Coordinates of C-alpha atoms and ligand atoms in Angstrom, one line a residue:
Chain A
X18 CA -55.4 -21.0 16.0
X19 CA -52.1 -23.2 17.3
X20 CA -51.3 -26.4 15.4
X21 CA -47.6 -28.3 16.1
X22 CA -47.5 -31.1 13.6
X23 CA -45.0 -33.6 14.4
X24 CA -42.9 -30.9 15.5
X25 CA -39.2 -31.6 16.5
X26 CA -36.1 -29.1 17.8
X27 CA -32.8 -29.8 18.0
X28 CA -30.6 -27.4 19.7
X29 CA -27.2 -27.9 17.5
X30 CA -24.4 -28.7 19.8
X31 CA -21.0 -26.2 19.6
X32 CA -18.6 -29.1 19.5
X33 CA -18.1 -29.1 22.9
X34 CA -21.3 -29.7 24.1
X35 CA -24.0 -32.3 22.4
X36 CA -26.7 -31.8 20.5
X37 CA -30.1 -31.0 22.5
X38 CA -33.1 -32.5 21.8
X39 CA -35.6 -29.6 23.1
X40 CA -38.8 -30.8 21.8
X41 CA -39.4 -34.0 20.0
X42 CA -42.9 -35.1 18.1
X43 CA -45.2 -32.7 19.5
X44 CA -48.6 -32.9 18.2
X45 CA -51.2 -30.3 19.5
X46 CA -53.8 -28.1 18.2
X47 CA -55.5 -25.4 20.4
X48 CA -58.5 -23.8 19.0
X49 CA -59.7 -20.1 19.2
X50 CA -60.8 -19.3 22.3
X51 CA -59.3 -21.5 24.3
X52 CA -57.5 -21.3 27.6
X53 CA -54.6 -23.5 27.9
X54 CA -51.8 -24.2 30.4
X55 CA -48.6 -25.8 29.4
X56 CA -46.9 -27.1 32.2
X57 CA -43.6 -28.7 32.6
X58 CA -40.3 -28.8 34.8
X59 CA -37.0 -26.7 34.0
X60 CA -35.7 -27.5 31.2
X61 CA -38.9 -29.3 29.8
X62 CA -39.1 -27.3 26.7
X63 CA -41.7 -24.9 27.6
X64 CA -40.0 -21.5 26.3
X65 CA -38.9 -23.7 23.3
X66 CA -42.1 -23.8 22.2
X67 CA -43.0 -20.7 23.0
X68 CA -39.8 -19.5 20.7
X69 CA -41.1 -21.8 17.8
X70 CA -44.9 -20.3 18.0
X71 CA -43.1 -16.7 17.7
X72 CA -41.2 -17.3 15.3
X73 CA -37.6 -17.1 17.2
X74 CA -36.7 -20.4 16.3
X75 CA -37.4 -22.9 13.5
X76 CA -38.4 -26.3 13.9
X77 CA -35.8 -29.1 13.0
X78 CA -39.0 -31.2 11.7
X79 CA -42.8 -31.0 11.2
X80 CA -44.7 -28.1 11.0
X81 CA -45.9 -25.2 13.3
X82 CA -48.7 -23.2 11.7
X83 CA -49.9 -20.2 14.0
X84 CA -53.1 -17.7 12.6
X85 CA -53.3 -19.8 9.3
X86 CA -49.4 -18.9 9.0
X87 CA -47.0 -22.0 8.5
X88 CA -43.7 -20.6 10.2
X89 CA -41.7 -23.0 8.5
X90 CA -42.3 -21.8 5.3
X91 CA -42.9 -17.6 6.6
X92 CA -40.9 -15.3 4.8
X93 CA -38.6 -13.0 6.7
X94 CA -40.5 -9.8 5.7
X95 CA -43.8 -11.8 7.1
X96 CA -42.8 -12.0 10.7
X97 CA -43.4 -8.9 12.0
X98 CA -47.2 -9.4 10.6
X99 CA -47.5 -12.9 12.6
X100 CA -45.9 -11.2 15.8
X101 CA -48.3 -8.1 15.6
X102 CA -51.3 -11.1 16.1
X103 CA -49.3 -12.8 19.2
X104 CA -49.3 -10.9 23.0
X105 CA -46.8 -11.7 24.3
X106 CA -46.2 -11.0 28.2
X107 CA -42.4 -12.2 28.4
X108 CA -41.2 -13.6 31.8
X109 CA -39.0 -11.0 32.6
X110 CA -41.7 -8.5 31.3
X111 CA -38.9 -6.8 28.7
X112 CA -40.1 -3.0 29.3
X113 CA -37.9 -0.2 28.2
X114 CA -36.4 1.1 31.7
X115 CA -36.1 4.5 29.5
X116 CA -40.1 5.1 28.9
X117 CA -42.8 5.2 31.2
X118 CA -45.5 3.0 31.1
X119 CA -47.9 4.9 29.1
X120 CA -44.8 5.1 26.6
X121 CA -44.0 1.1 26.6
X122 CA -47.2 1.0 25.9
X123 CA -47.6 3.5 23.2
X124 CA -44.3 2.2 21.4
X125 CA -45.6 -1.0 20.9
X126 CA -48.8 0.7 18.5
X127 CA -46.2 3.6 17.0
X128 CA -44.2 0.1 15.8
X129 CA -46.8 -1.0 14.1
X130 CA -47.8 2.8 12.0
X131 CA -51.1 3.1 14.4
X132 CA -51.7 6.9 14.0
X133 CA -51.1 8.9 16.7
X134 CA -54.5 9.8 17.4
X135 CA -55.6 6.5 17.3
X136 CA -52.8 5.7 20.2
X137 CA -54.0 8.7 22.8
X138 CA -57.3 7.4 22.7
X139 CA -56.4 3.1 23.1
X140 CA -53.7 3.6 25.3
X141 CA -55.7 4.9 28.5
X142 CA -57.9 2.5 27.3
X143 CA -55.9 -0.6 28.1
X144 CA -54.1 0.6 31.4
X145 CA -57.2 1.3 32.7
X146 CA -58.5 -2.4 31.9
X147 CA -55.1 -3.7 33.7
X148 CA -55.6 -1.0 36.5
X149 CA -52.6 1.0 36.3
X150 CA -54.4 4.4 35.4
X151 CA -52.5 6.6 38.4
X152 CA -49.5 5.0 36.9
X153 CA -49.5 5.8 33.3
X154 CA -46.3 7.8 34.2
X155 CA -43.9 6.2 36.4
X156 CA -41.2 4.6 35.0
X157 CA -40.7 0.6 35.1
X158 CA -38.4 1.0 38.2
X159 CA -40.8 2.9 39.9
X160 CA -43.5 0.4 39.9
X161 CA -43.7 -3.1 41.9
X162 CA -43.4 -6.2 40.0
X163 CA -47.0 -7.1 39.7
X164 CA -47.7 -3.7 38.4
X165 CA -44.3 -4.2 35.9
X166 CA -46.2 -7.2 34.3
X167 CA -49.6 -5.3 33.7
X168 CA -47.7 -2.9 31.8
X169 CA -46.6 -5.4 29.8
X170 CA -50.0 -7.0 29.8
X171 CA -51.5 -4.1 28.7
X172 CA -48.6 -3.9 25.9
X173 CA -49.4 -7.3 24.9
X174 CA -53.6 -6.5 24.7
X175 CA -53.3 -3.5 22.7
X176 CA -53.1 -4.6 19.6
X177 CA -56.5 -6.8 20.4
X178 CA -54.7 -10.0 19.1
X179 CA -56.7 -13.4 18.9
X180 CA -54.0 -14.9 21.1
X181 CA -52.5 -13.8 24.3
X182 CA -49.1 -15.9 25.5
X183 CA -47.8 -15.4 29.2
X184 CA -44.7 -17.3 30.5
X185 CA -44.7 -17.6 33.7
X186 CA -46.7 -14.5 34.6
X187 CA -46.7 -16.0 37.9
X188 CA -43.0 -16.6 38.6
X189 CA -41.5 -13.1 39.7
X190 CA -44.7 -12.0 42.3
X191 CA -46.3 -13.1 45.1
X192 CA -49.7 -15.7 45.1
X193 CA -52.5 -12.7 45.8
X194 CA -51.4 -11.0 42.8
X195 CA -50.9 -14.0 40.7
X196 CA -54.4 -15.0 41.2
X197 CA -54.9 -11.5 40.0
X198 CA -53.1 -11.4 36.5
X199 CA -55.1 -15.1 36.2
X200 CA -58.1 -13.9 36.5
X201 CA -57.7 -10.8 34.1
X202 CA -56.2 -13.4 31.5
X203 CA -59.5 -14.7 32.5
X204 CA -61.7 -12.5 31.7
X205 CA -59.6 -11.4 28.5
X206 CA -59.8 -15.1 27.4
X207 CA -64.0 -15.1 28.0
X208 CA -64.4 -11.9 25.2
X209 CA -63.0 -14.5 22.7
X210 CA -59.5 -14.2 22.9
X211 CA -57.5 -17.5 23.1
X212 CA -54.6 -17.2 26.1
X213 CA -51.8 -19.6 26.6
X214 CA -50.0 -19.5 30.0
X215 CA -46.4 -21.5 30.3
X216 CA -46.3 -22.1 33.8
X217 CA -44.0 -24.6 36.0
X218 CA -46.7 -24.6 38.5
X219 CA -49.1 -27.5 39.0
X220 CA -51.3 -25.6 41.6
X221 CA -52.4 -23.0 39.4
X222 CA -53.5 -25.0 36.9
X223 CA -55.5 -27.0 38.8
X224 CA -56.5 -23.8 40.3
X225 CA -58.0 -22.5 37.2
X226 CA -59.1 -25.9 36.2
X227 CA -58.3 -25.4 32.3
X228 CA -56.6 -27.6 29.1
X229 CA -53.6 -28.8 30.5
X230 CA -50.4 -29.9 28.3
X231 CA -47.9 -31.2 30.3
X232 CA -44.5 -31.6 28.6
X233 CA -41.5 -33.2 29.7
X234 CA -38.0 -33.8 28.1
X235 CA -39.5 -32.0 25.5
X236 CA -42.8 -34.7 24.5
X237 CA -46.3 -33.8 25.6
X238 CA -46.6 -36.5 28.2
X239 CA -50.5 -35.3 28.8
X240 CA -53.3 -33.3 27.1
X241 CA -56.6 -33.1 29.3
X242 CA -59.5 -31.1 29.5
X243 CA -61.3 -30.9 32.6
X244 CA -64.5 -33.0 32.2
X245 CA -65.5 -31.5 35.6
X246 CA -64.6 -28.9 37.7
X247 CA -61.0 -29.9 39.5
X248 CA -60.9 -33.0 37.8
X249 CA -57.2 -33.1 36.0
X250 CA -55.5 -35.8 35.3
X251 CA -51.4 -35.4 35.8
X252 CA -49.3 -38.6 35.3
Chain B
X22 CA -44.3 3.9 6.2
X23 CA -46.5 6.2 7.1
X24 CA -45.2 10.0 7.3
X25 CA -46.2 10.1 11.0
X26 CA -43.9 7.1 11.6
X27 CA -41.6 8.8 9.6
X28 CA -41.3 11.8 11.6
X29 CA -41.1 9.9 14.6
X30 CA -38.4 8.0 13.8
X31 CA -36.2 10.6 12.4
X32 CA -37.1 12.6 15.8
X33 CA -35.6 9.8 17.8
X34 CA -32.8 9.1 15.3
X35 CA -32.0 12.6 16.5
X36 CA -32.9 12.2 20.2
X37 CA -30.2 9.5 20.2
X38 CA -27.9 11.3 18.7
X39 CA -27.9 14.0 21.6
X40 CA -28.5 11.4 23.8
X41 CA -25.3 9.6 22.9
X42 CA -23.2 13.1 22.8
X43 CA -20.0 11.7 22.8
X44 CA -19.7 9.4 20.5
X45 CA -21.5 11.9 18.2
X46 CA -18.8 14.0 18.9
X47 CA -16.3 10.7 18.2
X48 CA -17.6 10.1 14.7
X49 CA -18.5 13.2 13.9
X50 CA -14.0 13.8 15.1
X51 CA -13.2 11.0 12.5
X52 CA -15.6 11.5 9.9
X53 CA -14.4 14.5 9.4
X54 CA -10.8 13.9 10.0
X55 CA -11.1 11.7 6.5
X56 CA -13.1 14.2 4.7
X57 CA -10.7 16.4 5.2
X58 CA -7.6 14.2 4.1
X59 CA -10.1 13.2 1.2
X60 CA -10.2 16.6 0.2
X61 CA -6.6 17.7 0.1
X62 CA -6.0 14.6 -2.0
X63 CA -8.8 15.5 -4.3
X64 CA -7.7 19.5 -4.5
X65 CA -3.8 18.3 -4.9
X66 CA -5.2 16.2 -7.8
X67 CA -6.9 18.3 -9.9
X68 CA -4.7 21.3 -9.5
X69 CA -1.9 19.2 -10.6
X70 CA -4.1 18.0 -13.4
X71 CA -4.9 21.3 -14.1
X72 CA -1.5 22.4 -14.7
X73 CA -0.4 19.4 -16.9
X74 CA -3.3 20.3 -19.2
X75 CA -1.7 23.5 -19.1
X76 CA 1.2 22.8 -20.0
X77 CA 0.5 19.8 -21.8
X78 CA -1.1 22.7 -24.2
X79 CA 1.8 23.3 -26.1
X80 CA 0.9 19.7 -27.8
X81 CA 2.6 20.0 -31.4
X82 CA 5.4 18.7 -33.3
X83 CA 7.3 20.5 -36.0
X84 CA 8.4 18.6 -39.1
X85 CA 10.6 19.8 -41.0
X86 CA 10.9 19.7 -45.1
X87 CA 14.2 19.0 -47.4
X88 CA 14.5 22.0 -49.5
X89 CA 14.0 21.6 -53.0
X90 CA 10.8 19.3 -52.8
X91 CA 8.5 18.9 -55.5
X92 CA 5.5 21.4 -53.6
X93 CA 2.6 19.1 -55.0
X94 CA 4.1 15.9 -52.9
X95 CA 4.2 18.9 -50.3
X96 CA 0.8 19.4 -50.9
X97 CA -0.4 15.4 -50.9
X98 CA 2.0 15.1 -47.7
X99 CA 0.1 17.5 -45.6
X100 CA -3.0 16.2 -46.9
X101 CA -2.3 12.7 -45.9
X102 CA -1.4 13.9 -42.8
X103 CA -4.4 15.8 -41.8
X104 CA -6.4 12.2 -42.6
X105 CA -4.2 10.8 -39.5
X106 CA -5.7 9.7 -36.3
X107 CA -5.1 12.2 -33.6
X108 CA -4.4 15.2 -35.7
X109 CA -6.2 18.1 -34.5
X110 CA -4.7 20.6 -37.1
X111 CA -1.9 20.9 -39.9
X112 CA -0.6 24.1 -41.0
X113 CA 2.3 24.2 -43.6
X114 CA 4.7 26.8 -43.2
X115 CA 6.4 27.7 -46.6
X116 CA 10.4 29.2 -46.5
X117 CA 9.0 32.8 -46.3
X118 CA 5.8 32.1 -44.2
X119 CA 8.9 30.8 -41.6
X120 CA 11.4 34.2 -42.4
X121 CA 8.5 36.2 -41.5
X122 CA 8.1 34.5 -38.4
X123 CA 11.4 35.0 -37.8
X124 CA 11.4 38.2 -38.0
X125 CA 8.4 38.9 -36.3
X126 CA 10.0 36.7 -33.6
X127 CA 13.1 39.4 -33.4
X128 CA 11.4 42.5 -33.5
X129 CA 13.6 45.1 -34.6
X130 CA 16.8 42.9 -34.8
X131 CA 14.6 40.9 -37.7
X132 CA 15.9 43.6 -40.3
X133 CA 18.7 41.3 -40.1
X134 CA 17.0 38.7 -42.4
X135 CA 15.7 41.4 -44.8
X136 CA 18.0 39.7 -47.7
X137 CA 16.7 36.3 -47.0
X138 CA 12.9 37.7 -47.2
X139 CA 10.4 36.8 -50.0
X140 CA 9.0 34.2 -52.2
X141 CA 11.5 31.7 -53.9
X142 CA 14.7 33.4 -52.4
X143 CA 17.2 30.7 -52.9
X144 CA 19.6 32.2 -50.4
X145 CA 16.6 31.8 -47.8
X146 CA 18.2 28.9 -45.5
X147 CA 15.1 28.3 -43.2
X148 CA 13.5 25.0 -43.9
X149 CA 9.7 24.9 -45.0
X150 CA 7.6 23.0 -42.2
X151 CA 4.1 21.4 -41.6
X152 CA 2.8 22.2 -37.9
X153 CA 1.1 19.4 -36.6
X154 CA -1.3 19.1 -33.0
X155 CA -2.4 16.1 -31.9
X156 CA -5.7 15.7 -29.6
X157 CA -4.0 13.2 -27.2
X158 CA -0.6 14.1 -25.7
X159 CA -0.6 10.6 -25.1
X160 CA -0.6 9.1 -28.5
X161 CA 2.5 11.6 -29.2
X162 CA 4.8 9.1 -30.0
X163 CA 3.3 7.0 -32.4
X164 CA 1.5 9.4 -34.4
X165 CA 5.0 11.2 -34.6
X166 CA 6.1 7.8 -36.5
X167 CA 3.1 7.6 -38.9
X168 CA 4.2 11.0 -39.7
X169 CA 7.4 10.2 -40.5
X170 CA 6.1 6.6 -42.2
X171 CA 4.7 9.2 -44.3
X172 CA 6.4 10.9 -46.3
X173 CA 10.2 9.8 -45.0
X174 CA 12.3 10.9 -47.9
X175 CA 10.4 14.4 -47.4
X176 CA 11.7 14.9 -44.4
X177 CA 14.5 16.6 -43.1
X178 CA 13.9 16.8 -39.3
X179 CA 11.2 15.8 -36.2
X180 CA 10.9 17.9 -33.7
X181 CA 8.5 16.7 -30.8
X182 CA 8.0 17.6 -26.7
X183 CA 7.9 13.3 -26.6
X184 CA 9.9 13.3 -23.8
X185 CA 8.1 16.4 -21.7
X186 CA 4.9 14.8 -23.1
X187 CA 5.7 11.4 -21.4
X188 CA 6.7 12.8 -17.7
X189 CA 3.6 15.1 -17.9
X190 CA 1.2 12.4 -18.7
X191 CA 3.2 9.9 -15.9
X192 CA 2.7 12.8 -13.5
X193 CA -1.0 13.4 -14.3
X194 CA -1.5 9.5 -14.2
X195 CA 0.2 8.9 -10.6
X196 CA -1.5 11.9 -9.1
X197 CA -4.9 10.9 -10.4
X198 CA -4.6 7.5 -9.2
X199 CA -2.6 8.1 -5.9
X200 CA -5.6 10.2 -5.1
X201 CA -8.3 7.5 -6.4
X202 CA -6.3 5.4 -3.8
X203 CA -6.6 7.8 -1.3
X204 CA -10.4 8.0 -1.4
X205 CA -11.0 4.8 -1.6
X206 CA -8.6 3.8 1.5
X207 CA -9.9 6.6 3.2
X208 CA -13.6 5.8 2.4
X209 CA -13.5 2.0 4.0
X210 CA -11.7 3.6 6.9
X211 CA -15.0 6.0 7.8
X212 CA -17.2 3.5 7.2
X213 CA -15.5 1.1 9.7
X214 CA -15.2 3.8 12.2
X215 CA -19.1 4.8 11.7
X216 CA -20.0 1.0 11.9
X217 CA -18.2 0.6 14.9
X218 CA -19.8 3.5 16.5
X219 CA -23.5 2.9 15.1
X220 CA -22.5 -0.6 16.6
X221 CA -21.6 0.9 20.1
X222 CA -25.1 2.3 20.1
X223 CA -26.9 -0.4 18.7
X224 CA -25.5 -2.5 21.6
X225 CA -26.8 0.2 24.0
X226 CA -30.3 -0.2 22.4
X227 CA -29.9 -4.1 21.7
X228 CA -33.0 -4.6 24.0
X229 CA -34.8 -2.1 23.2
X230 CA -34.3 -3.4 19.4
X231 CA -35.1 -6.6 20.5
X232 CA -38.4 -5.6 22.4
X233 CA -39.4 -4.2 18.8
X234 CA -39.1 -7.6 16.9
X235 CA -41.1 -9.1 19.1
X236 CA -44.0 -6.1 19.2
X237 CA -44.0 -6.9 15.5
X238 CA -41.9 -3.8 13.9
X239 CA -41.1 -4.6 10.4
X240 CA -36.5 -4.1 10.4
X241 CA -37.6 -0.5 8.0
X242 CA -39.0 1.0 11.2
X243 CA -36.4 -0.5 13.7
X244 CA -33.1 0.4 11.1
X245 CA -34.6 4.0 10.1
X246 CA -33.9 6.3 13.5
X247 CA -30.1 4.6 12.8
X248 CA -29.5 5.5 9.4
X249 CA -31.1 8.9 10.5
X250 CA -28.5 9.3 13.0
X251 CA -25.3 7.7 10.6
X252 CA -26.7 10.2 7.7
X253 CA -27.0 13.4 10.3
X254 CA -23.3 12.6 11.4
X255 CA -22.7 12.0 8.0
X256 CA -23.6 15.4 7.1
X257 CA -22.7 17.5 9.6
X258 CA -19.0 15.6 8.9
X259 CA -19.5 17.1 5.3
X260 CA -20.6 21.0 6.4
X261 CA -17.5 20.6 8.8
X262 CA -14.9 19.3 6.5
X263 CA -16.1 21.7 3.9
X264 CA -15.5 24.5 6.0
X265 CA -12.1 23.6 6.7
X266 CA -10.6 22.5 3.6
X267 CA -12.6 25.4 1.8
X268 CA -11.5 27.8 4.7
X269 CA -7.7 26.4 3.7
X270 CA -7.9 26.8 0.2
X271 CA -9.2 30.2 0.2
X272 CA -5.9 31.1 2.2
X273 CA -3.9 29.2 0.4
X274 CA -5.1 31.2 -3.0
X275 CA -4.3 34.5 -1.4
X276 CA -1.1 33.9 -0.5
X277 CA -0.6 33.0 -3.8
X278 CA -1.6 36.2 -5.5
X279 CA 1.1 37.7 -6.0
X280 CA 3.9 34.8 -6.5
X281 CA 7.8 35.5 -6.2
X282 CA 8.9 32.9 -8.2
X283 CA 7.5 32.7 -12.6
X284 CA 6.5 28.9 -12.6
X285 CA 4.6 29.7 -9.1
X286 CA 2.6 32.3 -11.0
X287 CA 1.8 29.3 -14.2
X288 CA 0.9 27.3 -11.5
X289 CA -1.5 29.9 -9.5
X290 CA -2.8 31.1 -12.9
X291 CA -3.9 26.9 -13.7
X292 CA -5.6 26.4 -9.9
X293 CA -9.2 26.3 -9.7
X294 CA -10.8 28.9 -8.5
X295 CA -12.2 28.9 -4.8
X296 CA -16.1 29.8 -6.1
X297 CA -15.8 26.9 -8.5
X298 CA -14.8 24.8 -6.0
X299 CA -16.4 25.6 -2.7
X300 CA -20.1 24.1 -4.2
X301 CA -18.8 21.2 -5.4
X302 CA -16.7 20.3 -2.2
X303 CA -19.9 21.1 -0.3
X304 CA -21.9 19.0 -2.0
X305 CA -19.8 15.7 -2.5
X306 CA -18.8 16.0 0.7
X307 CA -21.4 16.0 2.4
X308 CA -23.2 12.8 0.0
X309 CA -20.3 11.4 0.8
X310 CA -20.4 11.2 4.4
X311 CA -24.1 10.4 4.2
X312 CA -23.7 8.3 2.1
X313 CA -20.9 7.0 4.6
X314 CA -23.1 7.3 7.4
X315 CA -25.7 5.1 6.0
X316 CA -23.4 2.2 4.6
X317 CA -22.0 2.0 8.3
X318 CA -25.1 1.9 9.6
X319 CA -26.9 -1.1 7.4
X320 CA -23.4 -3.2 7.8
X321 CA -24.0 -2.7 12.6
X322 CA -27.3 -3.2 12.9
X323 CA -27.7 -6.3 10.3
X324 CA -27.1 -8.9 13.3
X325 CA -29.1 -7.7 15.5
X326 CA -32.4 -7.9 13.0
X327 CA -31.8 -11.6 12.8
X328 CA -34.3 -12.5 15.1
Ligands
LIG5 N1 -30.2 -21.4 22.2 C1 -29.9 -23.1 23.1 N2 -29.4 -23.6 22.2 C2 -28.8 -24.7 23.0 N3 -29.6 -25.1 23.7 C3 -31.1 -24.7 24.5 C4 -31.4 -23.5 23.9 N4 -32.4 -22.6 24.0 C5 -32.6 -23.8 25.4 N5 -32.1 -25.2 25.3 C6 -32.0 -26.3 25.6 O1 -33.5 -26.7 25.4 C7 -34.0 -27.2 26.8 C8 -35.3 -27.0 26.7 O2 -35.2 -25.8 26.8 P1 -36.4 -24.8 27.4 O3 -35.7 -23.6 27.7 O4 -37.2 -24.9 26.6 O5 -36.9 -25.0 28.9 P2 -38.4 -24.4 29.7 O6 -39.3 -26.0 29.7 O7 -38.4 -23.2 29.2 O8 -36.8 -24.0 31.4 P3 -37.5 -23.4 32.4 O9 -38.5 -23.3 33.1 O10 -36.5 -23.1 33.1 O11 -37.9 -21.7 31.7 C9 -33.7 -27.2 28.0 O12 -32.0 -28.7 27.5 C10 -31.8 -26.2 27.5 O13 -30.7 -26.3 27.6
LIG6 MG1 -38.2 -21.1 30.2

């Protein structure tokens, strides 16, 4: 599903600033159906990791392979198709403020040429899945942080992508809601979708007891699968 | 792209125009102004050209021959002149014909020339001549030289409108170049203006564009509403400027219908008729506007698609 082979990412300096080594020699493989936490301090390189998967940034060295596409050789015109296979819940949700919850989700389908008939069936279904049926016609400003996040999740789910990626899904909401959203992600994972959760909260990763990849200063320092419940090694 | 998507995107583009009314009005205004100036330049250019063409329709010169030239030599000369390049027509006017022409030109007073008339009349003072009509007035001077070269000892004098022709040709060229230059400059100005306005729209919606990119929209899909917007602005400006320039031209033609100066009358007669101009203008302006709207749009959105 997602494979990093000797990946290095350098953000070139602009004359006043030095080059920044954001990721160094990252090797990992996330398989189909896995649930993975990517853990790290602020500035560790987590978002860079995500940007490489989305092909928002290109690896300086090494190869990134996502859904069978080698992103170092991918053609510009194939990038939209790569992204249709990736459902992303951004840290700041990235909802369009002038559109209702329904329209925000429908928008992601329209963008990919899906006929209106199918949109009308699919959008209420996913909104129901994330528990937002009653809020379909509310604008983002009229929704709580947790509800906005669930709209973002609904949008990520709408294409039934094989991979769901969530960037700090618990960052902006209170602990109760974060457990709720994590349980939603788990449910999605249980039907075969690969889920990658990027977070700086160790407690979250510990609580859910899943494979945890820890990044520090751009390097993978641990990549541990729990052998038994609640037994995760941390450096 | 599916038809349903196309419809949806077109609607989005038009919707955005209404949402950003002020911007739309501003860009339509600027583009209309540019098109009006372009239109005036083009009309001036075609009408001056047509006037010059009319004036230069008298594109012939006359070669006067020495008296007593041998007729077979003269015939051979006429023959070789008509073989020259740029020569459209050659007409030999004998001494007797020259008198006849003169008589009819003078009307009743022509009778005074009675005594000179008749073939072979020795007292006839008018020379025989060869009238040469050329194809291209620009090459007149060279053609005159070639004719002179063909029969130097036969020719007594050549009268040609070389001076006038070079003035006319120069005028035509200047008007054409200035017209095209103006059109090119205004075209660039319009593209810059449109692309700046659209850049503002794009900037206002950059977040939306970014989101579109990350949910897998193709560039064509993202671009289409902006194209629709740019081209609609162009089309509206095209229609408006046609109305203004066309209306002005119509009024001008009406005002010149009964001219009080002879030369003005000549000029008016050469002006393009309204019904010939208006459709060309409408088509040209709308196409030009749509083209500029499209190009301006393409240049302003490129940066935001590179994610
Ligand atoms: N576009 C960029 N240009 C230059 N440097 C960058 C750029 N993006 C990130 N960096 C640098 O790369 C390093 C890793 O950044 P990254 O955003 O991946 O961290 P992160 O783990 O996501 O942190 P956080 O938890 O705060 O979001 C940081 O030192 C950051 O300053
Ligand atoms: Mg980050």
